[in-house]
Short mmCIF file of C-alpha atoms in Angstrom, two decimals:
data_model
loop_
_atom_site.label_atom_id
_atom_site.label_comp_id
_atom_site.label_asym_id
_atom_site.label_seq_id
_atom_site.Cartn_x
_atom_site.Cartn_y
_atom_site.Cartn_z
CA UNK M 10 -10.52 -13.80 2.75
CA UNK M 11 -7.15 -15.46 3.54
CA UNK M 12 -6.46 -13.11 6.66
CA UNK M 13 -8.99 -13.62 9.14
CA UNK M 14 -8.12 -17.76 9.30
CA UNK M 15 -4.40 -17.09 9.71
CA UNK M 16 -5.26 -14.72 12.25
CA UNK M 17 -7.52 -17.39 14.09
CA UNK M 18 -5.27 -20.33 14.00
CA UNK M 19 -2.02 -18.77 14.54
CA UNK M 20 -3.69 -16.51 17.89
CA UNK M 21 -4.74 -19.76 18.77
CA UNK M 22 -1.42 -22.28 17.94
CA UNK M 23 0.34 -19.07 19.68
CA UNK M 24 -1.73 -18.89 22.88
CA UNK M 25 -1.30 -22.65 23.87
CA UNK M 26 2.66 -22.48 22.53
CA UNK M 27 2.72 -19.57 25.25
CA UNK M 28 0.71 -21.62 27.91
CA UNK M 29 3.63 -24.42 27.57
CA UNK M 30 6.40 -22.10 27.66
CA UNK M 31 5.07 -19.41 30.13
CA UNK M 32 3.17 -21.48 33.01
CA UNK M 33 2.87 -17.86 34.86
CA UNK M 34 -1.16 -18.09 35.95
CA UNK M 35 -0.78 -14.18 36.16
CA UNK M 36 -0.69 -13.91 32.43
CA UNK M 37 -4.01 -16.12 31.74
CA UNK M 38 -6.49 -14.06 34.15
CA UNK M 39 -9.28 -11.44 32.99
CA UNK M 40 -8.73 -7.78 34.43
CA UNK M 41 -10.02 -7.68 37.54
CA UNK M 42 -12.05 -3.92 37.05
CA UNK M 43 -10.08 -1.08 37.62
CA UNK M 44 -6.84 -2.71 38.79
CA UNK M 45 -3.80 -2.45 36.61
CA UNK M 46 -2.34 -5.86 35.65
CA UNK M 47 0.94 -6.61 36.97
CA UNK M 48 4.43 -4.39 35.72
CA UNK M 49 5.69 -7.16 33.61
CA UNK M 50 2.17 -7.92 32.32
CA UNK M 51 1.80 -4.35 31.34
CA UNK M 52 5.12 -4.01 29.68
CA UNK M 53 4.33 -7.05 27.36
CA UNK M 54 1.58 -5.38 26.28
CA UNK M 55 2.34 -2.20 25.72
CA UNK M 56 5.15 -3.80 23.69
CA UNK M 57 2.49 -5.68 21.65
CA UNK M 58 -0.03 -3.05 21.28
CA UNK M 59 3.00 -0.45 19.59
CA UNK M 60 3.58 -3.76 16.90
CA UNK M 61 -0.13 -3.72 16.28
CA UNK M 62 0.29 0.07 15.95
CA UNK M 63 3.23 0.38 13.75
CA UNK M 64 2.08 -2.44 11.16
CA UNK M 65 -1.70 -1.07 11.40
CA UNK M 66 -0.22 2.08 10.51
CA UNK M 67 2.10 1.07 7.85
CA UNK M 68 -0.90 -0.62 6.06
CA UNK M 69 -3.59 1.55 6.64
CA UNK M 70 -1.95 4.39 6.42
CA UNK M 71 -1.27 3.99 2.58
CA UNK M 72 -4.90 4.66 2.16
CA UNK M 73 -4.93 7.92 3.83
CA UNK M 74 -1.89 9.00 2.37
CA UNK M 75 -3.05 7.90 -1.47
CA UNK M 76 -6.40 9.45 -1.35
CA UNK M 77 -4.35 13.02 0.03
CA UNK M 78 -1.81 12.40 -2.77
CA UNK M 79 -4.83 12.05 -5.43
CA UNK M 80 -6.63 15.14 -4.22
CA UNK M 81 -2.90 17.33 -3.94
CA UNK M 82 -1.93 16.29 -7.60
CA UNK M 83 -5.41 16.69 -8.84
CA UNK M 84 -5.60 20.46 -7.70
CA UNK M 85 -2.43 21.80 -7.00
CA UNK M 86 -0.56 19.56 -10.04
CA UNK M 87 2.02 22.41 -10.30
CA UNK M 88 3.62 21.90 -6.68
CA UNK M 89 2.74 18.21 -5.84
CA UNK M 90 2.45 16.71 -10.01
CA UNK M 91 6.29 15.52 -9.74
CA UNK M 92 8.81 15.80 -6.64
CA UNK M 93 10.52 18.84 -6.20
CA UNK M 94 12.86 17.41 -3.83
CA UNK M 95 14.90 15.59 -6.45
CA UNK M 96 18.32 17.62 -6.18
CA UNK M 97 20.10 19.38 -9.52
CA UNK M 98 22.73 16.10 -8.82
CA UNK M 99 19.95 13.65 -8.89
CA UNK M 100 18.72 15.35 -11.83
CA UNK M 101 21.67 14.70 -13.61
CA UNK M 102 22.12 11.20 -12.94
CA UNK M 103 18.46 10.95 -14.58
CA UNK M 104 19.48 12.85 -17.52
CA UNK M 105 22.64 10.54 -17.78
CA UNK M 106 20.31 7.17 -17.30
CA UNK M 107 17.90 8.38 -19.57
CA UNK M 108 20.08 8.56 -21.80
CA UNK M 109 21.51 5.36 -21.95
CA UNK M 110 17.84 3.96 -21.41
CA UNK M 111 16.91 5.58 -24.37
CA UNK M 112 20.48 3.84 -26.47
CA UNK M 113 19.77 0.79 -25.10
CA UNK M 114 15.71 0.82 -26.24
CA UNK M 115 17.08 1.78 -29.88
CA UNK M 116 18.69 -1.44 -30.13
CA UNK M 117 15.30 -3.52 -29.73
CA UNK M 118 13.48 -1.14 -32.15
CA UNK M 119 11.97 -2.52 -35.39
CA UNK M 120 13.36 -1.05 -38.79
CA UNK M 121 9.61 -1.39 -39.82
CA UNK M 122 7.88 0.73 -36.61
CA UNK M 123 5.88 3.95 -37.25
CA UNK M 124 4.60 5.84 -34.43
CA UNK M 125 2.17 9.15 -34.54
CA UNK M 126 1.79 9.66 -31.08
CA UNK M 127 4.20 8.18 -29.01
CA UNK M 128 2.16 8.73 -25.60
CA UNK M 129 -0.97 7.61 -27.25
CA UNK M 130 0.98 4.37 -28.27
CA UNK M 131 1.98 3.29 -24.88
CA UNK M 132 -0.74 3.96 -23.49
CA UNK M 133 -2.44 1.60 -25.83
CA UNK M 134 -0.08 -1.19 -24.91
CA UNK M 135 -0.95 -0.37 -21.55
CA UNK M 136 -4.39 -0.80 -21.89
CA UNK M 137 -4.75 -3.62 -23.96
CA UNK M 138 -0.74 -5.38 -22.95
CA UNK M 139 -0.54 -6.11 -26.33
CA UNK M 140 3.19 -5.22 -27.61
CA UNK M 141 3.72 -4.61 -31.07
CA UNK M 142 6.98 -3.36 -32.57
CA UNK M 143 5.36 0.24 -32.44
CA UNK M 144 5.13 0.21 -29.01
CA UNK M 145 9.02 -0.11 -28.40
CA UNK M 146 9.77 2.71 -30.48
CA UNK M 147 7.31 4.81 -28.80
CA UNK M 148 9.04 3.82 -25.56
CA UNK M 149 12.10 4.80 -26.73
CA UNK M 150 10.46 8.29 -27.42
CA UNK M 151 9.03 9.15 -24.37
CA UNK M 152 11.97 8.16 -22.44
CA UNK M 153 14.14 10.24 -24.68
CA UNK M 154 11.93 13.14 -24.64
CA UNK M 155 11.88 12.63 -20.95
CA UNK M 156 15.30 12.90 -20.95
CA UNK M 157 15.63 15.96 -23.22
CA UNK M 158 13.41 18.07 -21.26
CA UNK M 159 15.09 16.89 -17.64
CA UNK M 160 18.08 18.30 -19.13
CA UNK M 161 16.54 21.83 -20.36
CA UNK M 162 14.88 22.52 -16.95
CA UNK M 163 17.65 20.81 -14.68
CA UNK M 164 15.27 20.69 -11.90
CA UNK M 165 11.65 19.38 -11.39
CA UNK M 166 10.45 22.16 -9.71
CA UNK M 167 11.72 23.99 -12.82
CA UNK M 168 9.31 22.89 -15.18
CA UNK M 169 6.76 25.37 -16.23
CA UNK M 170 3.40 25.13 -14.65
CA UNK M 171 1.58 24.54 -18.19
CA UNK M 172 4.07 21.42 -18.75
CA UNK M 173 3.89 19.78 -15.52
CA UNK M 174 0.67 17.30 -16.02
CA UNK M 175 1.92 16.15 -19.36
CA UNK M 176 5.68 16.00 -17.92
CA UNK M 177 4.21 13.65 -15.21
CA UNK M 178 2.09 11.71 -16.91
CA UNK M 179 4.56 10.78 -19.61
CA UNK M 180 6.49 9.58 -16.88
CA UNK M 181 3.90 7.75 -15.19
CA UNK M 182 3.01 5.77 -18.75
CA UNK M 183 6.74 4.91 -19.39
CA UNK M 184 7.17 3.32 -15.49
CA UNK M 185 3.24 1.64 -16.24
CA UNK M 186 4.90 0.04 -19.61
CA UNK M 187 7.80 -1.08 -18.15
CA UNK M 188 6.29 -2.80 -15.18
CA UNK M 189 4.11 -4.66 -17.67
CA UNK M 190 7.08 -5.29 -19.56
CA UNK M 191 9.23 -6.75 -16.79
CA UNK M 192 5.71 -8.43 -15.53
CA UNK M 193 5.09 -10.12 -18.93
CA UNK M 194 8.80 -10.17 -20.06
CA UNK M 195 7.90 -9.46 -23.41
CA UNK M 196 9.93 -8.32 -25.43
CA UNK M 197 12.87 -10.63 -24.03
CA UNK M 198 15.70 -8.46 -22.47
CA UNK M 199 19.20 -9.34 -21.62
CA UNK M 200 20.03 -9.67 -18.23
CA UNK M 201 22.39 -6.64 -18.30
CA UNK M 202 19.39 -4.45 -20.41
CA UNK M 203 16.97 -5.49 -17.53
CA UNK M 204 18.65 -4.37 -15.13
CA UNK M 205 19.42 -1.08 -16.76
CA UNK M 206 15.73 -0.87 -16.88
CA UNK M 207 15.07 -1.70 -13.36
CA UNK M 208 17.68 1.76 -12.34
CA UNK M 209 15.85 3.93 -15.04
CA UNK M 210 12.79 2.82 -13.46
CA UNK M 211 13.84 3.24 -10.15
CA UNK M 212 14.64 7.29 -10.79
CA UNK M 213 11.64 8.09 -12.77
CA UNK M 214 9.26 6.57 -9.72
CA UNK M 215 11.45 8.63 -7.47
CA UNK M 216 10.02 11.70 -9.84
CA UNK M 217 6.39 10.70 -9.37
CA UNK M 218 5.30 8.35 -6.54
CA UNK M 219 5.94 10.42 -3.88
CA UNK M 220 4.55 10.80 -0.65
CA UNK M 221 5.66 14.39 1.55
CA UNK M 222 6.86 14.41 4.76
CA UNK M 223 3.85 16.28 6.47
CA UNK M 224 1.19 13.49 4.36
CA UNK M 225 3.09 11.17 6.58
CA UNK M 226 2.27 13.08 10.05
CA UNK M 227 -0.95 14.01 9.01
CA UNK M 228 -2.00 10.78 8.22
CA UNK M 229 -0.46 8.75 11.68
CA UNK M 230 -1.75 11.98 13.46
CA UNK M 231 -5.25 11.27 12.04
CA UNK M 232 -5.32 7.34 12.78
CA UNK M 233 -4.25 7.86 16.20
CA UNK M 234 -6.41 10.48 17.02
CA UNK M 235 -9.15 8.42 15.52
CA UNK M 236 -8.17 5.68 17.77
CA UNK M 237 -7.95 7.80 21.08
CA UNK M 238 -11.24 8.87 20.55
CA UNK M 239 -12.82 5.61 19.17
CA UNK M 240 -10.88 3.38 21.32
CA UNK M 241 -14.02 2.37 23.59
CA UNK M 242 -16.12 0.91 21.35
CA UNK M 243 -13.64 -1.15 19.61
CA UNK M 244 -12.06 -2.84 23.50
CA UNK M 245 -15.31 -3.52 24.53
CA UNK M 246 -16.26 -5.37 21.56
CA UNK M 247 -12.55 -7.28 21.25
CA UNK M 248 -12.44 -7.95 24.70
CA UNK M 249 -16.16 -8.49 25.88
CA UNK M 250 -18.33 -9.80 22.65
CA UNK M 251 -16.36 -11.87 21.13
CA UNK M 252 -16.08 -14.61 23.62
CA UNK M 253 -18.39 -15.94 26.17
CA UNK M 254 -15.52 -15.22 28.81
CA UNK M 255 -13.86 -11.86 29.19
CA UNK M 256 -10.33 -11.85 27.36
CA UNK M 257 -7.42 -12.35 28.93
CA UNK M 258 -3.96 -10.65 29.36
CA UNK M 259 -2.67 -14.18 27.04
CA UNK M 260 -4.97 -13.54 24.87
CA UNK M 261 -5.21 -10.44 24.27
CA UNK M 262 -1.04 -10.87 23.93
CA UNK M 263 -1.29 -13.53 21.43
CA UNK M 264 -3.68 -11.88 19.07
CA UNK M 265 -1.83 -8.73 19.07
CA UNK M 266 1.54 -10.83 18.04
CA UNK M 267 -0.38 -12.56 15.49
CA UNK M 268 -1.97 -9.08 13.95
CA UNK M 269 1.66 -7.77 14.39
CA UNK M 270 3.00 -10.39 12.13
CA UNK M 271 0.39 -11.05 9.58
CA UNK M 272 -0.27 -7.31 8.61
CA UNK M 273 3.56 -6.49 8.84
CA UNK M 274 4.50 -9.70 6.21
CA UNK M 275 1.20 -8.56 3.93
CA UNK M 276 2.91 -5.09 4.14
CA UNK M 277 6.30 -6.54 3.26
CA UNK M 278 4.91 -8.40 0.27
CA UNK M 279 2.19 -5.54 -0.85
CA UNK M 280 -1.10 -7.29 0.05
CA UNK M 281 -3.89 -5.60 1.55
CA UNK M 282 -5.58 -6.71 4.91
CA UNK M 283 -7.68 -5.69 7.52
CA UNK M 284 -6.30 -4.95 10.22
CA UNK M 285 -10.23 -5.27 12.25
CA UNK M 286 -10.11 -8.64 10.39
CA UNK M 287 -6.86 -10.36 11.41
CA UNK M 288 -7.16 -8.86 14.62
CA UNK M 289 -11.24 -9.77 16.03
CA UNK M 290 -10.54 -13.45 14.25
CA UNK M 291 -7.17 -14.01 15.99
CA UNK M 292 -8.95 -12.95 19.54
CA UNK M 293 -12.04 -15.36 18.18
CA UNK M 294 -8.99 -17.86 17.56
CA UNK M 295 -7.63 -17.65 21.37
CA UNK M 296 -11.04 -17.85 22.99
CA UNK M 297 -11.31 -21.48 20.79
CA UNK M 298 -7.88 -22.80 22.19
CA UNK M 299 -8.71 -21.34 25.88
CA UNK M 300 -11.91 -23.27 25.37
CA UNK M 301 -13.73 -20.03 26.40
CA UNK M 302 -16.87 -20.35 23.91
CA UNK M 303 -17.75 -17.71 21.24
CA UNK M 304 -20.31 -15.59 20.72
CA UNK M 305 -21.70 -16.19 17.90
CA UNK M 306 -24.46 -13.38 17.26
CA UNK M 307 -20.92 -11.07 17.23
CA UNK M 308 -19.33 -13.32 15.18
CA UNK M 309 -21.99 -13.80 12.77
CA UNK M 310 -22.18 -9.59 12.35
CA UNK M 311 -18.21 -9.61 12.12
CA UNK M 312 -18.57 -12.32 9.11
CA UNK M 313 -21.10 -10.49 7.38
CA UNK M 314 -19.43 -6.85 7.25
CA UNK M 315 -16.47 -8.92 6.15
CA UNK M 316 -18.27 -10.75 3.13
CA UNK M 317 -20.67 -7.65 2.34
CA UNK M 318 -18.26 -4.87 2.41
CA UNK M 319 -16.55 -6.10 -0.93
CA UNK M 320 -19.28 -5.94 -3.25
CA UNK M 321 -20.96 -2.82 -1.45
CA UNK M 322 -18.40 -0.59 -1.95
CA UNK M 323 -17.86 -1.78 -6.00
CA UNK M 324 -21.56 -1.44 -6.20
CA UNK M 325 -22.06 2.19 -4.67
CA UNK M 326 -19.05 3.65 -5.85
CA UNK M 327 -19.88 2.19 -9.21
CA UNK M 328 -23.29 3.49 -9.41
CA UNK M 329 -22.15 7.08 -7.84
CA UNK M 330 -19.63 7.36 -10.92
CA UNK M 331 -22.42 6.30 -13.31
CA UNK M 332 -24.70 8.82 -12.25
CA UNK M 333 -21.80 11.71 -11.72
CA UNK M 334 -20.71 10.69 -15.33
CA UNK M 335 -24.24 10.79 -16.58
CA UNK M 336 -25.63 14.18 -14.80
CA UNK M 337 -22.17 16.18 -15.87
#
């Protein structure tokens, strides 16, 4: 919601900072046809449109690779389940922070705490984030068990094929509980402890959240095919509907810097955006400061696939898992 009016006000504080910097008349025309705009013109562009590019993919692209990474450790758990990359070395080290993890946890542990099932236990504490003095003994548990077997198999790729799922997800609950933990900071750790917990953190999320190399090629390959071929519909639209005057070479330079920056700073910080979003509002945002006009039947559609794509998506996917659920 944010997104699209930083997009339109910095395009537009950008395009008349450039107008009072750059006074070149060049860079404030509309493509004449065919003809190719001038080398240093093009250059500026090209420079803008790989920023665009690069931060487009480094948001986006999380999607693609996620949804790949769901499906790989959903059906092939055995090879994709934990990272088989981690070295024997690197599996030592985890053995060795384990096991000071699990030391350091003891300390904190009630004399009173009973656990059945330590896995069960966390994973009640993650679900409701209540912490009891159960749940820190069952911590200390599962990291030690973690720790145990790490030190039997000495390599991930080592661990039997019936043990990987459980040997992944008790890693995934113990990183969940201590993000909550550090989140919530309850219990209260020492500064020293925290940090400990931070590194032993740290190497069991280097176990599970993983991403392969060839996810990561498949994926850009996919958005910039997807682009190349796409790539007609979306210009015309940016650069003809949106404002009563054709875009200009300015323009279309400003609200590619401002797209650049916004999506690559809510990368940086972990916030999704649209990249459609920041980037049609900051071209809506030059043609206000060039005094252009707008088009408002376009702008009007844009708003409402903005506002109605939310609750559309939570409602179909919500009713398709209602009816899956129901009909299994």
């Amino acid at each position: 919601m944010i997104s699209p009016l930083v997009g339109f006000l910095g395009a537009a504080l950008l395009l008349m900072l450039m107008k009072a910097i750059v006074p070149n008349k060049e860079l404030y025309k509309a493509p004449k046809g065919t003809e190719p705009p001038p080398f240093w013109i093009r250059a500026l562009l090209v420079l803008t449109c790989t920023g665009v590019s690069f931060a487009h993919g480094s948001n986006d692209g999380q999607k693609g690779m996620g949804l790949i990474m769901l499906i790989l450790i959903g059906t092939v758990p055995t090879a994709y389940a934990v990272n088989h990359a981690v070295t024997i070395p690197q599996t030592q080290d985890f053995v060795a922070v384990s096991t000071q993890t699990a030391d350091m946890l003891g300390r904190y542990v009630s004399p009173d705490a009973v656990v059945g099932d330590s896995r069960d236990e966390v994973t009640d504490y993650i679900r409701t984030k209540q912490f009891t003095p159960n749940t820190m003994l069952a911590l200390r548990q599962l990291v030690n068990g973690i720790g145990t077997e790490m030190a039997i198999y000495k390599e991930l790729k080592a661990v039997p094929q019936e043990h990987v799922r459980n040997f992944r997800n008790d890693m995934y609950v113990v990183s969940e509980a201590l993000r909550l933990m550090q989140k919530s900071g309850n219990p209260k750790f020492s500064d020293a402890d925290a940090a400990e917990l931070k590194n032993y953190k740290m190497h069991i999320d280097k176990a599970t959240k993983f991403i392969p190399g060839w996810v990561k090629v498949a994926v850009a390959l996919a958005l910039g095919f997807g682009t190349m071929i796409g790539w007609k519909r979306i210009v015309v639209t940016v650069g003809e509907k949106i404002g009563k005057d054709h875009l200009t070479y300015g323009q279309g330079a400003a609200a590619e810097i401002t797209a650049m920056v916004t999506i690559g700073a809510a990368d940086w910080f972990g916030l999704p955006v649209s990249t459609t979003h920041v980037l049609s509002s900051g071209v809506a945002g030059t043609m206000a400061a060039n005094h252009s006009g707008l088009q408002w039947t376009t702008v009007r559609n844009l708003a409402m696939a903005w506002i109605l794509t939310l609750p559309v998506s939570i409602l179909l996917a919500g009713g398709l898992f209602w009816a899956f659920r129901h009909v299994g």
